[in-house]
Short mmCIF file of C-alpha atoms and ligand atoms in Angstrom, two decimals:
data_model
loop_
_atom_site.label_atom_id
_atom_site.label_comp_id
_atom_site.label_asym_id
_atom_site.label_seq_id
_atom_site.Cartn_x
_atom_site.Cartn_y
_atom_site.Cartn_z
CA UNK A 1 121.11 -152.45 -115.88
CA UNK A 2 119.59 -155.76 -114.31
CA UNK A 3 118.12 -156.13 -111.07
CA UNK A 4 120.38 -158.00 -108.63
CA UNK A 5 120.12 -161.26 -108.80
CA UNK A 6 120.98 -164.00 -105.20
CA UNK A 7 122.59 -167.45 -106.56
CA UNK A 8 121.90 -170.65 -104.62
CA UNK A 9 121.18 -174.33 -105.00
CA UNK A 10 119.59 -177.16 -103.58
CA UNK A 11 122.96 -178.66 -102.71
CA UNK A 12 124.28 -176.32 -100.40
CA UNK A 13 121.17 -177.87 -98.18
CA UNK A 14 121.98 -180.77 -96.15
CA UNK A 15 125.54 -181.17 -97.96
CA UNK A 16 128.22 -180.98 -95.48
CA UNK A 17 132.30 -181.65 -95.19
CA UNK A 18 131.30 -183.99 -92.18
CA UNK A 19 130.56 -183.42 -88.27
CA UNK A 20 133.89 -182.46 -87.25
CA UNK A 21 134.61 -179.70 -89.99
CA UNK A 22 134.22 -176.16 -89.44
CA UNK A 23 131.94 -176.62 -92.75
CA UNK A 24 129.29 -178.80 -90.84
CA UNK A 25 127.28 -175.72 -90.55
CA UNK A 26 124.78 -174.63 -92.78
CA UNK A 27 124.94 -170.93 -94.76
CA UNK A 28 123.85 -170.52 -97.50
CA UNK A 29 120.55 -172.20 -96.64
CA UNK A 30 120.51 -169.64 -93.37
CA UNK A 31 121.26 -166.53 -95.86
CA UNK A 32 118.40 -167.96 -98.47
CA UNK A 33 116.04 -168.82 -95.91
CA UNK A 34 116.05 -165.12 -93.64
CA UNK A 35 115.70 -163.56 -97.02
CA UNK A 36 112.58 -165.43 -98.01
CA UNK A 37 110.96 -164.73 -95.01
CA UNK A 38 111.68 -161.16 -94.65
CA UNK A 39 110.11 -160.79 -97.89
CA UNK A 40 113.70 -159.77 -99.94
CA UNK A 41 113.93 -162.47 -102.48
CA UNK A 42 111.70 -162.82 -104.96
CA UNK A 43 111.54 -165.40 -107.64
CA UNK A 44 112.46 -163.39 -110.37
CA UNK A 45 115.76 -162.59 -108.13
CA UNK A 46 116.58 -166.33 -107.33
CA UNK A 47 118.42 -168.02 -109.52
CA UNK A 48 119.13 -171.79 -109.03
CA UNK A 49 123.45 -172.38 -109.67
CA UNK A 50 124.47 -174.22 -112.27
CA UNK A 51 126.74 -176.81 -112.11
CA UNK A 52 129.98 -176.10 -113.84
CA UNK A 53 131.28 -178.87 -116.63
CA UNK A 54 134.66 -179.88 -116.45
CA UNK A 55 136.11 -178.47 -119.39
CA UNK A 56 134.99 -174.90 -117.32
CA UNK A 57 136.71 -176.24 -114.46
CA UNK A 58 139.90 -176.33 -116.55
CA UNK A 59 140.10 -172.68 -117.09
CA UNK A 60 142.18 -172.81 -113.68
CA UNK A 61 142.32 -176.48 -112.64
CA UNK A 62 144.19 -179.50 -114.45
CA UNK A 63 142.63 -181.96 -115.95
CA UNK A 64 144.30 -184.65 -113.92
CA UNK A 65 142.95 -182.89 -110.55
CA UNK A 66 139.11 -182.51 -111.42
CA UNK A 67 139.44 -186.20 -112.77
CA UNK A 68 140.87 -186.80 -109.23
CA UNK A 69 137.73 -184.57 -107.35
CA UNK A 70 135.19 -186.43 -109.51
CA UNK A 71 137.31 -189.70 -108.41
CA UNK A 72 137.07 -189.18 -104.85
CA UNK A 73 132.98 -188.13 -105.53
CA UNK A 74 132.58 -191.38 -106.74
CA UNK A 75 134.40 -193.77 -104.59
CA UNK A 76 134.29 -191.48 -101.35
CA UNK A 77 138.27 -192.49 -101.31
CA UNK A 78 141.06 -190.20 -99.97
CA UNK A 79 143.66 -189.04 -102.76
CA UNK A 80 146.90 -187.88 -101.17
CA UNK A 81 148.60 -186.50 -104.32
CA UNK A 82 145.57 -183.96 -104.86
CA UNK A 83 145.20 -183.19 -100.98
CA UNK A 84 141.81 -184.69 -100.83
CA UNK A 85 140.94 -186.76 -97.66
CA UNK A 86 142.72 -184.40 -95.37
CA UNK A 87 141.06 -182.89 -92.32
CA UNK A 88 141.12 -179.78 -93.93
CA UNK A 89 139.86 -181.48 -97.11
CA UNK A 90 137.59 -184.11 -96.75
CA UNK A 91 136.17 -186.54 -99.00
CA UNK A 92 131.88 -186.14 -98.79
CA UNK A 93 129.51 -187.65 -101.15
CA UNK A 94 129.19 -183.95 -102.71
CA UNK A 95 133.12 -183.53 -103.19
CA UNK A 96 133.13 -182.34 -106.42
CA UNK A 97 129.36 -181.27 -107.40
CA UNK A 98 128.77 -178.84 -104.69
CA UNK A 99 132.16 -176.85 -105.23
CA UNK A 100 132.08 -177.17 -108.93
CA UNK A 101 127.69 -175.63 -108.60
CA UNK A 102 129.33 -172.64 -106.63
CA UNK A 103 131.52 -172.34 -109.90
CA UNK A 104 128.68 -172.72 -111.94
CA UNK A 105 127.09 -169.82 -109.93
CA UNK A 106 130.21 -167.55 -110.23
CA UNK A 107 129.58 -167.97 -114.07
CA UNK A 108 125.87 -167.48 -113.97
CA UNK A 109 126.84 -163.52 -111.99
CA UNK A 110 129.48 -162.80 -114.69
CA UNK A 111 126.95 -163.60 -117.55
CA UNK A 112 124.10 -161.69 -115.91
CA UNK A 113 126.38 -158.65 -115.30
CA UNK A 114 127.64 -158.81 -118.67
CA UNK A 115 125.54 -155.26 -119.33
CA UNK A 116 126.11 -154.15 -115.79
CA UNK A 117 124.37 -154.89 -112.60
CA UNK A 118 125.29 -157.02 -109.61
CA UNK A 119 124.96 -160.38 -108.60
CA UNK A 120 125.37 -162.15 -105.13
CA UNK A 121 126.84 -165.52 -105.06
CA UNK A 122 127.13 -166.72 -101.48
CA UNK A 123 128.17 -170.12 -102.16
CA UNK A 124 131.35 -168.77 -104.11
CA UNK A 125 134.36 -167.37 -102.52
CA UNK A 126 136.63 -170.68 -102.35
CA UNK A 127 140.04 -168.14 -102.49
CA UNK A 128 142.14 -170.85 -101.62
CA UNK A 129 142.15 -172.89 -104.27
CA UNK A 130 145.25 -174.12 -106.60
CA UNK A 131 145.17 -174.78 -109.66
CA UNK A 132 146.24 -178.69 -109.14
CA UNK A 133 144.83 -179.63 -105.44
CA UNK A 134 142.30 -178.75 -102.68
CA UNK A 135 143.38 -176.18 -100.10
CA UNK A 136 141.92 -174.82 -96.93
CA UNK A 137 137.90 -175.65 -97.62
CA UNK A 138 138.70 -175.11 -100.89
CA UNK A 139 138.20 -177.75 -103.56
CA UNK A 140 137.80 -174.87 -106.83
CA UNK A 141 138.77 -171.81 -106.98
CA UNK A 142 135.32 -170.41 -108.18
CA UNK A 143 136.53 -166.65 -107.88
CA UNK A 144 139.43 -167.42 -110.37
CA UNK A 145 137.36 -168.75 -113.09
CA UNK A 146 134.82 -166.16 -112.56
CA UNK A 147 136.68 -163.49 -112.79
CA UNK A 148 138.39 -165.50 -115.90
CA UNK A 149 134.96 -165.50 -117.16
CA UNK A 150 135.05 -161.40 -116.83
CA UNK A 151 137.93 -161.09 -118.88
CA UNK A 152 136.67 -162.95 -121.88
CA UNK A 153 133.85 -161.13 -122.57
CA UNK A 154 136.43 -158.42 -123.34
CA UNK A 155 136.26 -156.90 -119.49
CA UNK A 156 139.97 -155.33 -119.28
CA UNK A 157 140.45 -154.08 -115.86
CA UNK A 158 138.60 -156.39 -113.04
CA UNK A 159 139.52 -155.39 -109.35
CA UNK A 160 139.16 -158.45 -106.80
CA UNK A 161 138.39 -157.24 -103.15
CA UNK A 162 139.04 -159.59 -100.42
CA UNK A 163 137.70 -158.90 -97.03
CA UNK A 164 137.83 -162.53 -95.37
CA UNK A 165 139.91 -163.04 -92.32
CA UNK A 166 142.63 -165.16 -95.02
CA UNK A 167 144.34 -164.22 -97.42
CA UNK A 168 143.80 -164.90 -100.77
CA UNK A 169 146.42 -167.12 -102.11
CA UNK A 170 144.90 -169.53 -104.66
CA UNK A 171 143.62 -166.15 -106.42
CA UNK A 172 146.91 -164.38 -105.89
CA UNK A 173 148.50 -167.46 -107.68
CA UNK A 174 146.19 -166.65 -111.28
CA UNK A 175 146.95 -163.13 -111.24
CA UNK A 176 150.18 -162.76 -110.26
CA UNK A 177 152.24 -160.15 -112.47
CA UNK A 178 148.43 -159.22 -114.30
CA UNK A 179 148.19 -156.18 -115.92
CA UNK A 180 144.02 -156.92 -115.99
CA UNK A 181 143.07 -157.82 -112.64
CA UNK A 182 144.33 -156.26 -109.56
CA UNK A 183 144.04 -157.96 -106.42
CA UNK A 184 143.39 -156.00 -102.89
CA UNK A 185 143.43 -158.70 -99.72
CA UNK A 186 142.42 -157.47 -95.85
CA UNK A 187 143.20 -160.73 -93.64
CA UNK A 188 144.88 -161.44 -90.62
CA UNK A 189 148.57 -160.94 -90.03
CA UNK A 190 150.11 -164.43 -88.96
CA UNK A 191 147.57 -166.72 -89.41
CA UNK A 192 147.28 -169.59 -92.47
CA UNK A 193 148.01 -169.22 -95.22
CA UNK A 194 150.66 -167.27 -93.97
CA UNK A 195 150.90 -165.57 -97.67
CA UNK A 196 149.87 -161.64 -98.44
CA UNK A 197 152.76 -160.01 -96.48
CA UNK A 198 152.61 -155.91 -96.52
CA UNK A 199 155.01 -155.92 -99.08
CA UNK A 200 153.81 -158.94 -101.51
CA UNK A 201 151.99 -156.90 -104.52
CA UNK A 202 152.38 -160.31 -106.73
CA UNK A 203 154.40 -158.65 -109.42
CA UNK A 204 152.18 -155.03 -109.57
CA UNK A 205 148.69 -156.86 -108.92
CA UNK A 206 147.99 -156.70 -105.41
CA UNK A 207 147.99 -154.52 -102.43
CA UNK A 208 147.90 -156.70 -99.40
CA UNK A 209 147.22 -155.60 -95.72
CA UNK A 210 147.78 -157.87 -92.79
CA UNK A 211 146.00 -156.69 -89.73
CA UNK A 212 146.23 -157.73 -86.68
CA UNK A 213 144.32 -159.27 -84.28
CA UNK A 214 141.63 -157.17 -82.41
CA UNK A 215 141.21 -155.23 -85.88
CA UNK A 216 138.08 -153.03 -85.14
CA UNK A 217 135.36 -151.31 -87.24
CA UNK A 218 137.50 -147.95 -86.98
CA UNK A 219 140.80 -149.42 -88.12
CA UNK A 220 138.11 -150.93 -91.27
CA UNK A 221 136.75 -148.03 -92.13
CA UNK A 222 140.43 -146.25 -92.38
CA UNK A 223 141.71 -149.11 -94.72
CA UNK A 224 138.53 -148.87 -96.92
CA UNK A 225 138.14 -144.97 -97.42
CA UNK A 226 142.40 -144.49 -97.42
CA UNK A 227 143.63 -147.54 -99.56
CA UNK A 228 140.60 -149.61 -101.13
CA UNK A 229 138.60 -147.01 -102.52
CA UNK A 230 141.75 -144.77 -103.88
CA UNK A 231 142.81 -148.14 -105.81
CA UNK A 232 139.75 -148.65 -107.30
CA UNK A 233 139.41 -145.01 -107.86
CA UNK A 234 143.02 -145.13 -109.96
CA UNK A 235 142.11 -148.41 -111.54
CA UNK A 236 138.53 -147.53 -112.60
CA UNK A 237 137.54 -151.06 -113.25
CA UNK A 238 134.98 -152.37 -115.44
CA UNK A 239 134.03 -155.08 -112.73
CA UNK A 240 134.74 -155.37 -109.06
CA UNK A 241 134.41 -159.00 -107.45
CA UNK A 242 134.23 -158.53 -103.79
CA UNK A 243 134.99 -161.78 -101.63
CA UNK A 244 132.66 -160.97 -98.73
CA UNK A 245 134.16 -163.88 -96.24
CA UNK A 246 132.31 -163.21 -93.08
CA UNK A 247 135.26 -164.70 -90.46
CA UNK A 248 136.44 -161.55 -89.73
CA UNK A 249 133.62 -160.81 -87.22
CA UNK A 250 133.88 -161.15 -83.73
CA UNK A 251 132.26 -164.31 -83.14
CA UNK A 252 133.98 -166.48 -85.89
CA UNK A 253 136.12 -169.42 -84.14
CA UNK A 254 138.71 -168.93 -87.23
CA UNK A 255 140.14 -165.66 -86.88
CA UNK A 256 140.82 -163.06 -83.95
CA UNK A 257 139.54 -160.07 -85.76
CA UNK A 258 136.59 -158.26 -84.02
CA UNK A 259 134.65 -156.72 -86.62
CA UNK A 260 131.16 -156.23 -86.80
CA UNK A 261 128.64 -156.89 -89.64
CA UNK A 262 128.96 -153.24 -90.40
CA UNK A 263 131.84 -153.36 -92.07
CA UNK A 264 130.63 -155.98 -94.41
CA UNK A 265 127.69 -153.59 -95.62
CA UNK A 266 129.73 -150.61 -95.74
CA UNK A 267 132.24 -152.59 -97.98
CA UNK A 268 129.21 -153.46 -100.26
CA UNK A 269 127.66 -149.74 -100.47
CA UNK A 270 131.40 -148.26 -101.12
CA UNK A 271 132.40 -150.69 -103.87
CA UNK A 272 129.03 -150.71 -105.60
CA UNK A 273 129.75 -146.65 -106.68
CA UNK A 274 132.86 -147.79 -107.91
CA UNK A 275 132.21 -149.91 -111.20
CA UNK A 276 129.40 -150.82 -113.56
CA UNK A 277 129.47 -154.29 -112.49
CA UNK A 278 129.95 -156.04 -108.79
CA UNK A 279 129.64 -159.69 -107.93
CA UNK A 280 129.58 -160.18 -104.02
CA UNK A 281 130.59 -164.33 -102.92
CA UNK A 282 130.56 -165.85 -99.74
CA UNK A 283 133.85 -166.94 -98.09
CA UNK A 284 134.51 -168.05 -94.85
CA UNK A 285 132.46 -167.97 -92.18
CA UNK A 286 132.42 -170.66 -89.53
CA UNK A 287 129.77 -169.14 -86.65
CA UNK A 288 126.26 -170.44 -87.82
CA UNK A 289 124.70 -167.23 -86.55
CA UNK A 290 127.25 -164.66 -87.58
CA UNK A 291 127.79 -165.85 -91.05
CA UNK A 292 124.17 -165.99 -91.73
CA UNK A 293 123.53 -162.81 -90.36
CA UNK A 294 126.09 -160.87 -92.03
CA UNK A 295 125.50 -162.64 -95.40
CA UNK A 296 121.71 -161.78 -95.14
CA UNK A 297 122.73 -158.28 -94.24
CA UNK A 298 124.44 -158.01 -97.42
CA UNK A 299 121.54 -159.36 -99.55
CA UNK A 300 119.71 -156.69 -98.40
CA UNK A 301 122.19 -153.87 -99.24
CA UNK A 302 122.49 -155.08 -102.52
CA UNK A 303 118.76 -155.16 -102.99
CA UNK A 304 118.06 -152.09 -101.33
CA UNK A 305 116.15 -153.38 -98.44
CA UNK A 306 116.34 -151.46 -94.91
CA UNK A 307 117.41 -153.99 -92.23
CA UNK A 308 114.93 -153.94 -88.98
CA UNK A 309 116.46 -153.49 -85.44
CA UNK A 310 114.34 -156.59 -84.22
CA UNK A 311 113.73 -159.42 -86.91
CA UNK A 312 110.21 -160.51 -86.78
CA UNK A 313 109.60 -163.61 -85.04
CA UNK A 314 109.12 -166.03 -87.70
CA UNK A 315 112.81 -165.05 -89.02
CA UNK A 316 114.55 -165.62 -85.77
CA UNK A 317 112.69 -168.53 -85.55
CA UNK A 318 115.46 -169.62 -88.06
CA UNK A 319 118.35 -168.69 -86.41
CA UNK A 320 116.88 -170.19 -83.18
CA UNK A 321 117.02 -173.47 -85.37
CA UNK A 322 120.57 -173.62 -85.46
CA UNK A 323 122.46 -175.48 -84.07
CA UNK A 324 126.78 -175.55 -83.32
CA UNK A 325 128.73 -178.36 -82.08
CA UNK A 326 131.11 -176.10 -80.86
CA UNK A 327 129.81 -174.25 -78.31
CA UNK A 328 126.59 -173.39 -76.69
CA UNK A 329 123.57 -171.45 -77.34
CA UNK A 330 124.81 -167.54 -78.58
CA UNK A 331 123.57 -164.28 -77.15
CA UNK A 332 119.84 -163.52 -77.58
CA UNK A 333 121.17 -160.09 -79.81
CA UNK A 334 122.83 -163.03 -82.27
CA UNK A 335 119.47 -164.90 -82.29
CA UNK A 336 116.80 -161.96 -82.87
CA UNK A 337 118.52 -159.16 -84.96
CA UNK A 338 120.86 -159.14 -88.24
CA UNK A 339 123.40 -155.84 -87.71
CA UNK A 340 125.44 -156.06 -85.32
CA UNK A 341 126.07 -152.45 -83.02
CA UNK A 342 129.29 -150.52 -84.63
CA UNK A 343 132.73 -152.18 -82.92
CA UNK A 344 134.91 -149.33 -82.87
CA UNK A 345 138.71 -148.76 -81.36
CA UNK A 346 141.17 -147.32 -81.17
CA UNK A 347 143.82 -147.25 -84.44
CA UNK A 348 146.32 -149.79 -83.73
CA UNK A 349 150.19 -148.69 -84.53
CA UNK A 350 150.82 -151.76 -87.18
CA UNK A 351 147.48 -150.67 -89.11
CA UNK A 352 148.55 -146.97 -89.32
CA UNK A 353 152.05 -148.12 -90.56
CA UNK A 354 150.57 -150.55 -93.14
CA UNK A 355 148.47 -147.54 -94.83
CA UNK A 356 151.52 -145.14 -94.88
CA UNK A 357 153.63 -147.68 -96.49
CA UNK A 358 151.14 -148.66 -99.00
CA UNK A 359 150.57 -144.88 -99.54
CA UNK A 360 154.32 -144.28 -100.09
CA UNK A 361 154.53 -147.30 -102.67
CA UNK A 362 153.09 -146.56 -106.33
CA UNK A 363 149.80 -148.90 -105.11
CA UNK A 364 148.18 -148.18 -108.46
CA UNK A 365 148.38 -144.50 -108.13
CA UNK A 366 149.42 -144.34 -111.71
CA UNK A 367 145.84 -146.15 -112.90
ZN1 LIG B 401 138.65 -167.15 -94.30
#
């Protein structure tokens, strides 16, 4: 079994979708950064992405659309027929090599867990993307061709976890009706993309749960030990790819979920017992502090380091560096620790009714 192994790159640094975009803020740099100086990332664990060639690309995407992305790299133009140029999709000098490096790095974890092991991938995660356009931040769908990747070295049952605030509907397009990869989606009831109702299971692949707003770390915890893990239990995959999107927390301007970093870990620790093989990605994320925080807080349950109450001064130094165009300076417990205290509450009547349906249903029982 390898050691874990944390995935970045150079481009993820100063690389942006452009002042106005929720993705003006830096992450993966934050996450890469409070692990150095804590000490948790050595340089046998770092591994510099890839960037994924084309003809990789097309394992999901058409070849007309990455000719388009590497297009609109070049010429910094706006291509309406691919959805690129949008406010949701902008055109930046790094269009097509950053998403196509957090591909390459969704490769790089399948290959090193190969023999089992895990492998973190925070720049990966893009769920939203189709196989012929961008969508919502989300220029290639790096969990797709990852999880692609998985299935042919001869992997035959992959489960996808997806705990981001959206659901998952470029993924849910791949594997709908598969009888390899099952797909299990927490996100936000009403919100974009609007897909993943209760009783969507994308032809026997997926159990989705919409929650709604003011989902808490008790209502979490219920959905994780009463539907995730009994899935995964029944399914016994070979490899579990957990999408580890980190707008579910409180703070995050993109969803009205009220989680704390807690859950995050707790999702981690669970689905690590559950298969030889986990790869952990990024997601959303759109609070500087919170998603670098909770990212760094997974880092560290993957590599079995204990997280301090107060981070030491030169590591909050970093978060102190950050800076938000949307709103002011955050609370000093944002800027000088990394978990967040527990966010509990009470069980709210549209969670309890989601687990009893999805209980009721066959949900995999049958493995
Ligand atoms: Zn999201």
């Amino acid at each position: 079994m390898n050691d874990p192994i944390f995935i970045g790159a150079r481009i993820y640094r100063g690389s942006s979708y452009g002042p106005r975009h929720p993705l003006s803020i830096p992450r993966v740099p934050t996450v890469t950064d409070l692990c150095r100086t804590l000490g948790w990332l050595t340089d046998t664990q770092y591994r510099t992405s890839p960037c994924a060639k084309p003809s990789a690309l097309m394992n999901f995407h058409t070849p007309a659309y990455i000719a388009a992305l590497q297009r609109a790299e070049a010429t910094l133009q706006a291509d309406p027929a691919f959805d690129l140029g949008t406010l949701s999709n902008p055109v930046f000098p790094e269009v097509y090599r950053r998403p196509a490096t957090a591909a390459g790095g969704g490769l790089l974890a399948a290959e090193h867990v190969r023999a089992g092991g895990v492998a973190y991938n925070p720049g990966g995660g893009t769920h939203h993307g189709l196989p012929d356009r961008a969508n919502g931040f989300c220029y290639i769908n790096e969990p797709v061709l990852t999880i692609r990747h998985l299935l042919s070295m001869g992997l035959n049952r992959i489960a996808y976890v997806d705990i981001d605030a959206h659901h998952c509907d470029g993924v849910a397009v791949a594997f709908h009706g598969s009888e390899q990869v099952r797909m299990i989606s927490v996100h936000e009831d009403k919100r974009w993309p609007f897909t993943g109702a209760l009783d969507d299971d994308a032809g026997g692949a997926a159990i989705n749960i919409p929650v709604p707003r003011g989902f808490n770390d008790t209502e979490f915890d219920l959905i994780l030990n009463d539907v995730i893990l009994p899935a995964l239990a029944a399914q016994k995959p070979d490899a579990i790819y957990l999408q580890c999107g980190a707008d579910a927390v409180t703070e995050d301007p993109l969803s009205r979920l009220t989680l704390s970093n807690r859950c995050h870990v707790k999702a981690v620790t669970a689905l690590r017992a559950m298969a030889p093989r986990l790869i952990v990605s990024g997601g959303g994320g759109y609070n500087p502090w919170s998603v670098g925080r909770a990212w760094t807080c997974v880092w560290a349950t993957l590599a079995g380091h204990e997280i301090p109450d107060r981070l030491p001064q030169n590591a909050a130094d970093i978060l102190q560096a950050l800076r938000w165009s949307r709103k002011a300076q955050p609370s000093d417990v944002l800027l000088t620790t990394l978990l967040d205290d527990p966010r509990p509450g009470p069980i709210s009547e549209q969670v309890r009714a989601a687990i009893a349906h999805l209980k009721s249903g066959s949900a995999w029982q049958a493995g």
